[in-house]
PDB file of C-alpha atoms in Angstrom:
ATOM      1  CA  UNK N   1      19.993  21.239  -4.308  1.00 33.00           C
ATOM      2  CA  UNK N   2      17.521  18.742  -2.853  1.00 33.00           C
ATOM      3  CA  UNK N   3      18.741  15.247  -2.190  1.00 36.00           C
ATOM      4  CA  UNK N   4      16.366  12.603  -3.483  1.00 42.00           C
ATOM      5  CA  UNK N   5      16.136   9.271  -1.659  1.00 51.00           C
ATOM      6  CA  UNK N   6      17.997   6.422  -3.304  1.00 49.00           C
ATOM      7  CA  UNK N   7      15.569   3.704  -4.346  1.00 50.00           C
ATOM      8  CA  UNK N   8      17.920   2.008  -6.770  1.00 57.00           C
ATOM      9  CA  UNK N   9      16.808  -1.405  -5.582  1.00 87.00           C
ATOM     10  CA  UNK N  10      13.230  -1.014  -6.767  1.00 93.00           C
ATOM     11  CA  UNK N  11      11.889  -4.293  -8.112  1.00 94.00           C
ATOM     12  CA  UNK N  12       9.995  -2.615 -10.956  1.00 96.00           C
ATOM     13  CA  UNK N  13       9.517   0.979 -12.095  1.00 96.00           C
ATOM     14  CA  UNK N  14       6.643   2.903 -10.508  1.00 97.00           C
ATOM     15  CA  UNK N  15       3.558   2.286 -12.663  1.00 97.00           C
ATOM     16  CA  UNK N  16       1.355   4.973 -14.135  1.00 97.00           C
ATOM     17  CA  UNK N  17      -1.563   5.924 -11.921  1.00 95.00           C
ATOM     18  CA  UNK N  18      -4.206   4.010 -13.850  1.00 97.00           C
ATOM     19  CA  UNK N  19      -6.120   0.984 -12.567  1.00 97.00           C
ATOM     20  CA  UNK N  20      -4.749  -1.223 -15.351  1.00 98.00           C
ATOM     21  CA  UNK N  21      -1.124  -0.177 -14.792  1.00 98.00           C
ATOM     22  CA  UNK N  22      -1.396  -0.640 -11.028  1.00 98.00           C
ATOM     23  CA  UNK N  23      -2.958  -4.085 -11.497  1.00 98.00           C
ATOM     24  CA  UNK N  24      -0.229  -5.167 -13.940  1.00 98.00           C
ATOM     25  CA  UNK N  25       2.455  -3.965 -11.525  1.00 98.00           C
ATOM     26  CA  UNK N  26       0.857  -5.837  -8.628  1.00 98.00           C
ATOM     27  CA  UNK N  27       0.642  -8.981 -10.767  1.00 98.00           C
ATOM     28  CA  UNK N  28       4.376  -8.750 -11.386  1.00 97.00           C
ATOM     29  CA  UNK N  29       5.538  -8.179  -7.804  1.00 97.00           C
ATOM     30  CA  UNK N  30       2.792  -9.578  -5.556  1.00 97.00           C
ATOM     31  CA  UNK N  31       0.427 -11.780  -7.570  1.00 97.00           C
ATOM     32  CA  UNK N  32      -0.867 -13.337  -4.354  1.00 97.00           C
ATOM     33  CA  UNK N  33      -2.563  -9.978  -3.598  1.00 97.00           C
ATOM     34  CA  UNK N  34      -4.595  -9.757  -6.833  1.00 98.00           C
ATOM     35  CA  UNK N  35      -7.651 -11.346  -5.228  1.00 98.00           C
ATOM     36  CA  UNK N  36      -7.508  -8.845  -2.384  1.00 98.00           C
ATOM     37  CA  UNK N  37      -7.257  -5.993  -4.891  1.00 98.00           C
ATOM     38  CA  UNK N  38     -10.224  -7.293  -6.889  1.00 98.00           C
ATOM     39  CA  UNK N  39     -12.381  -7.751  -3.779  1.00 98.00           C
ATOM     40  CA  UNK N  40     -11.515  -4.233  -2.621  1.00 98.00           C
ATOM     41  CA  UNK N  41     -12.406  -2.880  -6.082  1.00 97.00           C
ATOM     42  CA  UNK N  42     -15.800  -4.584  -5.999  1.00 98.00           C
ATOM     43  CA  UNK N  43     -16.505  -3.060  -2.576  1.00 98.00           C
ATOM     44  CA  UNK N  44     -15.462   0.399  -3.804  1.00 97.00           C
ATOM     45  CA  UNK N  45     -17.563   0.065  -6.943  1.00 97.00           C
ATOM     46  CA  UNK N  46     -20.587  -1.048  -4.938  1.00 97.00           C
ATOM     47  CA  UNK N  47     -20.204   1.851  -2.517  1.00 97.00           C
ATOM     48  CA  UNK N  48     -19.783   4.306  -5.406  1.00 97.00           C
ATOM     49  CA  UNK N  49     -22.932   3.025  -7.090  1.00 97.00           C
ATOM     50  CA  UNK N  50     -24.882   3.067  -3.838  1.00 97.00           C
ATOM     51  CA  UNK N  51     -24.145   6.671  -2.908  1.00 96.00           C
ATOM     52  CA  UNK N  52     -23.218   8.086  -6.311  1.00 95.00           C
ATOM     53  CA  UNK N  53     -19.764   9.255  -5.264  1.00 95.00           C
ATOM     54  CA  UNK N  54     -16.629   8.496  -7.261  1.00 95.00           C
ATOM     55  CA  UNK N  55     -14.475   9.119  -4.180  1.00 97.00           C
ATOM     56  CA  UNK N  56     -14.698   5.432  -3.263  1.00 97.00           C
ATOM     57  CA  UNK N  57     -12.978   4.510  -6.519  1.00 97.00           C
ATOM     58  CA  UNK N  58     -10.415   7.279  -6.154  1.00 96.00           C
ATOM     59  CA  UNK N  59      -9.574   6.009  -2.671  1.00 97.00           C
ATOM     60  CA  UNK N  60      -9.309   2.437  -3.991  1.00 98.00           C
ATOM     61  CA  UNK N  61      -6.824   3.477  -6.681  1.00 98.00           C
ATOM     62  CA  UNK N  62      -4.749   5.605  -4.281  1.00 97.00           C
ATOM     63  CA  UNK N  63      -4.667   2.761  -1.753  1.00 97.00           C
ATOM     64  CA  UNK N  64      -3.431   0.247  -4.334  1.00 98.00           C
ATOM     65  CA  UNK N  65      -0.900   2.669  -5.775  1.00 98.00           C
ATOM     66  CA  UNK N  66       0.569   2.905  -2.253  1.00 98.00           C
ATOM     67  CA  UNK N  67       0.445  -0.874  -1.813  1.00 98.00           C
ATOM     68  CA  UNK N  68       2.347  -1.350  -5.077  1.00 98.00           C
ATOM     69  CA  UNK N  69       4.881   1.241  -3.911  1.00 98.00           C
ATOM     70  CA  UNK N  70       5.421  -0.766  -0.716  1.00 98.00           C
ATOM     71  CA  UNK N  71       5.712  -4.046  -2.612  1.00 97.00           C
ATOM     72  CA  UNK N  72       8.081  -2.717  -5.289  1.00 97.00           C
ATOM     73  CA  UNK N  73      10.514  -1.139  -2.815  1.00 97.00           C
ATOM     74  CA  UNK N  74      12.325  -3.660  -0.614  1.00 96.00           C
ATOM     75  CA  UNK N  75      13.118  -0.948   1.958  1.00 96.00           C
ATOM     76  CA  UNK N  76       9.434  -0.203   2.511  1.00 97.00           C
ATOM     77  CA  UNK N  77       8.346  -3.812   2.233  1.00 96.00           C
ATOM     78  CA  UNK N  78      10.768  -5.017   4.906  1.00 97.00           C
ATOM     79  CA  UNK N  79       9.705  -2.246   7.299  1.00 97.00           C
ATOM     80  CA  UNK N  80       6.045  -2.998   6.610  1.00 97.00           C
ATOM     81  CA  UNK N  81       6.457  -6.753   7.111  1.00 97.00           C
ATOM     82  CA  UNK N  82       8.430  -6.292  10.347  1.00 97.00           C
ATOM     83  CA  UNK N  83       5.748  -3.975  11.695  1.00 96.00           C
ATOM     84  CA  UNK N  84       2.990  -6.452  10.759  1.00 95.00           C
ATOM     85  CA  UNK N  85       4.820  -9.232  12.612  1.00 95.00           C
ATOM     86  CA  UNK N  86       5.180  -6.985  15.657  1.00 94.00           C
ATOM     87  CA  UNK N  87       1.464  -6.109  15.558  1.00 94.00           C
ATOM     88  CA  UNK N  88       0.481  -9.773  15.432  1.00 93.00           C
ATOM     89  CA  UNK N  89       2.932 -10.725  18.185  1.00 92.00           C
ATOM     90  CA  UNK N  90       1.833  -8.002  20.582  1.00 89.00           C
ATOM     91  CA  UNK N  91      -0.108  -9.191  23.586  1.00 83.00           C
ATOM     92  CA  UNK N  92      -2.887  -6.614  23.254  1.00 87.00           C
ATOM     93  CA  UNK N  93      -3.725  -3.266  21.765  1.00 88.00           C
ATOM     94  CA  UNK N  94      -2.596  -1.687  25.012  1.00 88.00           C
ATOM     95  CA  UNK N  95       0.880  -3.155  24.570  1.00 89.00           C
ATOM     96  CA  UNK N  96       3.434  -0.399  23.817  1.00 90.00           C
ATOM     97  CA  UNK N  97       4.935  -2.657  21.132  1.00 92.00           C
ATOM     98  CA  UNK N  98       1.551  -2.793  19.414  1.00 93.00           C
ATOM     99  CA  UNK N  99       1.292   0.998  19.365  1.00 94.00           C
ATOM    100  CA  UNK N 100       4.867   1.341  18.109  1.00 95.00           C
ATOM    101  CA  UNK N 101       4.271  -1.193  15.351  1.00 95.00           C
ATOM    102  CA  UNK N 102       1.016   0.483  14.306  1.00 96.00           C
ATOM    103  CA  UNK N 103       2.820   3.828  14.148  1.00 96.00           C
ATOM    104  CA  UNK N 104       5.441   2.234  11.892  1.00 97.00           C
ATOM    105  CA  UNK N 105       2.743   0.778   9.613  1.00 97.00           C
ATOM    106  CA  UNK N 106       1.160   4.213   9.310  1.00 97.00           C
ATOM    107  CA  UNK N 107       4.566   5.794   8.619  1.00 98.00           C
ATOM    108  CA  UNK N 108       5.349   3.314   5.830  1.00 98.00           C
ATOM    109  CA  UNK N 109       1.926   3.811   4.271  1.00 97.00           C
ATOM    110  CA  UNK N 110       2.304   7.598   4.473  1.00 97.00           C
ATOM    111  CA  UNK N 111       5.734   7.430   2.828  1.00 97.00           C
ATOM    112  CA  UNK N 112       4.318   5.262   0.043  1.00 98.00           C
ATOM    113  CA  UNK N 113       1.340   7.607  -0.495  1.00 97.00           C
ATOM    114  CA  UNK N 114       3.649  10.599  -0.608  1.00 97.00           C
ATOM    115  CA  UNK N 115       5.950   8.882  -3.108  1.00 96.00           C
ATOM    116  CA  UNK N 116       3.148   8.100  -5.556  1.00 96.00           C
ATOM    117  CA  UNK N 117       1.556  11.544  -5.255  1.00 93.00           C
ATOM    118  CA  UNK N 118       4.810  13.448  -5.859  1.00 83.00           C
TER     119      UNK N 118
END
């Protein structure tokens, strides 16, 4: 029997993987990020139109699904925020604390991507 992680403190249920559902979820848990999401969507749409590849839009949706996963799960959000603070407080990119914090950011993002793709 596989043990599933306990995410009983999720702020909202995981949304469906559609742009509208992801946007509604973000509006509920992190409305201050809606402008960022919209700007990113416009960039992805422009890139898709320029080179004729839908992959830009697929990446945009996957990115925002992961961001919603981070925002809706306090465990991930607190790790992500702590790592961001450490990145900004590091003296330089050569600082071991910077590298450690960046590794933590990548780990949180990877966990969120894995959760939404499962």
